[in-house]
Amino acid sequence: MARPLITLTSDFGIADPSVAVCKGVMLGIVPDARLLDISHEVARHAVAQGAALLWAALPYVPVGVHLAVVDPGVGTDRRPVVLAAGRGDYLVGPDNGLLLLAADRLGGVAKAHLLADAAYRLQEVSRTFHARDVFAPAAAHLAAGIPIEAFGPAIAAESLVRLDMPEPRAAPGVLEASVAMLDAFGSAQLLAELADLETALGPVAPGDTLAIEAADGRLLGGNRSIELRWRLTYGEAATGEPLLCLDSWGRLAVAVNLGNAAAELGLAPDRRLRIRRG
Amino acid sequence: MARPLITLTSDFGIADPSVAVCKGVMLGIVPDARLLDISHEVARHAVAQGAALLWAALPYVPVGVHLAVVDPGVGTDRRPVVLAAGRGDYLVGPDNGLLLLAADRLGGVAKAHLLADAAYRLQEVSRTFHARDVFAPAAAHLAAGIPIEAFGPAIAAESLVRLDMPEPRAAPGVLEASVAMLDAFGSAQLLAELADLETALGPVAPGDTLAIEAADGRLLGGNRSIELRWRLTYGEAATGEPLLCLDSWGRLAVAVNLGNAAAELGLAPDRRLRIRRG
Amino acid sequence: MARPLITLTSDFGIADPSVAVCKGVMLGIVPDARLLDISHEVARHAVAQGAALLWAALPYVPVGVHLAVVDPGVGTDRRPVVLAAGRGDYLVGPDNGLLLLAADRLGGVAKAHLLADAAYRLQEVSRTFHARDVFAPAAAHLAAGIPIEAFGPAIAAESLVRLDMPEPRAAPGVLEASVAMLDAFGSAQLLAELADLETALGPVAPGDTLAIEAADGRLLGGNRSIELRWRLTYGEAATGEPLLCLDSWGRLAVAVNLGNAAAELGLAPDRRLRIRRG
């Protein structure tokens, strides 16, 4: 039988020992766990970015316990929770919207419980580091087989905090969508899919010319409007040429072949763009 | 039975393959080891910072073998050592003060031995990379069950190099203390505990107004003195408000709620502060 | 029996979830794999730097499956391949020169096959993320025991893309060599060994004075020529003193004791240097 799998996602970075300490706590409870870092480089306190990242990553990860902590409200009255998702996973973290997008994608929230029972926390619980004192112990005890009901009272799924994600808006001739996240190469993923684009612009074919501009009228890399082409992959474009393609997560993305779209075009999470035919 | 646990701490960063090579060497000796990175982002050659980090992290990690290398004197006559701590752990690294604070906290130094026996080193030992050639093999052989006595002659614990840590100084009405380390959020941990603060200022309660200034009279983020409040957690302060609290390691820390105290107030390791009532 | 070992090397960084997703895919196929990160901080699209890094690291890692992806041509007609090396390892990645230096060092290419069989890919293969959809599944299936012949047709080893590495050139009195990579401390490894230096300059002894200059005549850290000494290790030089030594990988390296040679002398990968007696 496979050893239990626990994934970790946070905004802790890897310089200070916070992540290691959470892992140490968990290995003390479930010594044979497999620990898989998703990312600890979520921007500080950026709950929506963490949620987008979990949404992208977890469908490719085997069923397991997913510990996620981006928690600007640590020590206040935001609720510590565990969600059971339809696929069989558990998601552990603060009830601030971080977990819910991914839980939806893993089959929806089947059960939600408060992390309340002191038996599944460290003996001393600080006011400032619940990842170590509350969330990591809970994740480890779940991985060790403690049933979700043991952690605390059930919570209605409808009461969980849900993030407002900026929706794409397809009008005849123009798609408006927001940047969700940047990848390692500076490509900017939009919160929109191919169907949204084709609703606005009709069917697109490789090589079609498009144009993007900022919805707020500001310049993109010094230009009012950027011309780019619809491509199936980066290497179909010339070196340094901007393109729009489907990225690896099934979403639209603005990229520059062998370049960095975010840096060159001034794209960042939450920036809202309009896409038309060029 | 749990597989042996080896933790790794260094100033190698994660860009070059140094850490991977140490792990490769260890897996060649003890294939089933669990490897746990504490941090590889200790500032280059910053032995005291590495020691502070081990002090903070290791108490939360299960008993194991702890490999730590911040080693500006590699290839010179500083001694390579292994310490057995009272809790049952082994600490492996250079005798330059890096290991001793953590060993004290894990029950004290029960035994200390030189890493001298060539049987537990790589066949070729470079002059520049003892982490790979001396320390990693020793850690792996310890994890595989080789007794500490086999590695080389015993060393008197009193002869081990001990770092001078800047002590807190509590006088009536003023506590003086030095910054130990910064966490991922820019909070500055002081080498002082609540008892030190209350010795200087009497009992403190949430909301009490305090003031900090630099002991050398220089400005802190442009100000002679910073007013802040004693808080139990970050979220009790307004956004952007500075605060003093107990951090997750039981030490005093200067933080800014949803901000970055180090950047905003110009705090850095070794900076010495004075704290008074405001 | 030891669990299968899979190493990972890429230019993905650790901020976005790309590496985690590749690991998730592999754990879905071979749940008990040991996963060892070599580095994910290869400079974006820097195939030669990735090749140098694998060359340095893999000889210290136990026999296993080595997944390496620095793949500016993803989605174009560059071939996805698996190489079997003489030592017993498998190397999986794009046929763009990334794998071949390391394969040479692990005993040479014994077999090479195309990754063609859809049974060993994800069901949906994107045009932009073959690490996840093609290479990670192949690495995992190899680790699970699928024979190399099952993945696709054999490829002639001579047909594999080989990088042009800038060779050292030893003339009487002068060695010319190129920077291969920088380590975490800013030391610059040259693509040259001690034998090359001694061919040019005769036997060198610790303390011998040497001088380096840029082959293109440009300044090095503001100077036409830098005087340095041949040293066995960093600590033999005074603080801040530049030196030439054999680095931990058996190559010549320019370093500054307790300093950063790359930053202080303006060294970077591919910079070509001339070394003479000073």
XYZ file of C-alpha atoms in Angstrom, chain B residues 124-260:
137
model
C 38.718 11.546 -3.020
C 38.343 14.511 -0.667
C 38.495 17.919 -2.353
C 39.805 21.004 -0.606
C 36.705 23.032 -1.390
C 33.586 20.899 -0.914
C 33.632 19.021 2.389
C 29.829 18.994 2.493
C 29.947 16.433 -0.294
C 33.192 14.666 0.544
C 33.213 14.574 4.363
C 29.975 15.743 6.003
C 27.329 14.117 3.799
C 29.020 10.681 3.902
C 29.346 10.949 7.700
C 25.691 11.883 8.098
C 24.635 8.981 5.902
C 26.823 6.447 7.720
C 25.407 7.666 11.056
C 21.900 7.256 9.655
C 22.883 3.762 8.528
C 23.826 2.868 12.082
C 27.614 3.353 12.285
C 28.357 4.320 15.919
C 29.693 7.823 16.555
C 32.876 6.402 18.093
C 33.872 4.908 14.733
C 34.315 8.264 13.038
C 37.337 9.472 14.994
C 38.700 10.496 18.378
C 36.450 11.995 21.047
C 36.557 15.773 21.516
C 35.902 17.556 24.809
C 32.584 19.408 24.552
C 34.239 22.435 26.191
C 36.710 22.676 23.314
C 33.970 23.177 20.702
C 33.864 26.642 19.124
C 31.006 28.658 20.626
C 29.550 31.781 19.011
C 29.231 34.981 20.972
C 25.517 35.756 20.771
C 24.533 39.353 21.593
C 22.595 39.077 24.866
C 19.528 41.150 25.730
C 20.090 43.778 28.455
C 17.128 44.697 30.620
C 17.486 47.921 32.627
C 14.667 49.745 34.448
C 12.512 51.219 31.694
C 14.517 49.973 28.710
C 15.261 46.649 27.042
C 18.155 46.446 24.609
C 18.203 43.490 22.208
C 19.605 42.491 18.817
C 17.850 41.249 15.694
C 18.471 37.502 15.273
C 16.812 36.815 11.948
C 14.087 37.957 9.556
C 11.226 35.701 8.561
C 9.607 35.386 5.160
C 7.266 38.279 5.927
C 10.021 40.657 6.999
C 9.317 40.344 10.712
C 12.467 40.811 12.784
C 13.041 38.305 15.562
C 14.942 39.703 18.559
C 17.328 37.740 20.753
C 15.032 38.343 23.736
C 11.966 36.789 25.302
C 8.862 38.102 27.040
C 10.529 37.740 30.439
C 13.293 40.112 29.328
C 10.731 42.701 28.234
C 8.768 42.449 31.461
C 11.941 42.665 33.544
C 12.619 46.015 31.896
C 9.114 47.431 31.521
C 6.905 45.481 33.936
C 3.890 43.469 32.739
C 2.688 44.314 29.223
C -0.895 43.976 27.998
C -2.262 43.924 24.430
C -2.577 47.494 23.183
C 0.184 48.933 25.409
C 2.137 51.596 23.537
C 5.879 51.069 23.190
C 8.666 52.778 21.266
C 11.761 51.376 19.618
C 14.912 53.146 18.532
C 18.283 52.005 17.234
C 20.908 51.574 19.979
C 23.457 53.321 17.739
C 21.255 56.401 17.416
C 20.706 55.972 13.655
C 17.268 56.376 12.122
C 14.813 53.493 11.718
C 13.033 53.891 8.396
C 13.634 57.622 8.539
C 12.523 58.093 12.154
C 14.439 58.566 15.372
C 11.874 56.451 17.235
C 9.036 54.176 16.103
C 5.854 53.937 18.115
C 4.218 50.527 18.152
C 1.886 48.474 20.291
C 2.175 45.182 22.094
C -0.064 42.706 20.238
C -0.889 39.015 20.518
C -1.000 38.564 16.744
C -0.528 40.584 13.547
C -4.220 40.914 12.686
C -4.945 42.813 15.926
C -3.085 45.767 14.436
C -4.449 47.941 11.643
C -3.082 47.333 8.150
C 0.419 48.806 7.973
C 0.654 49.325 11.740
C 3.907 48.295 13.433
C 3.680 45.986 16.441
C 5.746 44.034 18.920
C 4.624 40.482 19.648
C 5.852 37.058 20.649
C 6.768 35.277 17.453
C 6.255 31.638 16.645
C 9.555 30.662 18.247
C 8.841 32.286 21.623
C 10.917 35.376 20.999
C 10.036 39.051 20.723
C 9.525 40.213 17.167
C 8.953 43.559 15.465
C 6.365 43.205 12.696
C 4.080 45.318 10.520
C 0.588 43.926 9.952
C 0.307 42.955 6.259
C 3.579 44.828 5.702
C 7.307 44.180 5.888
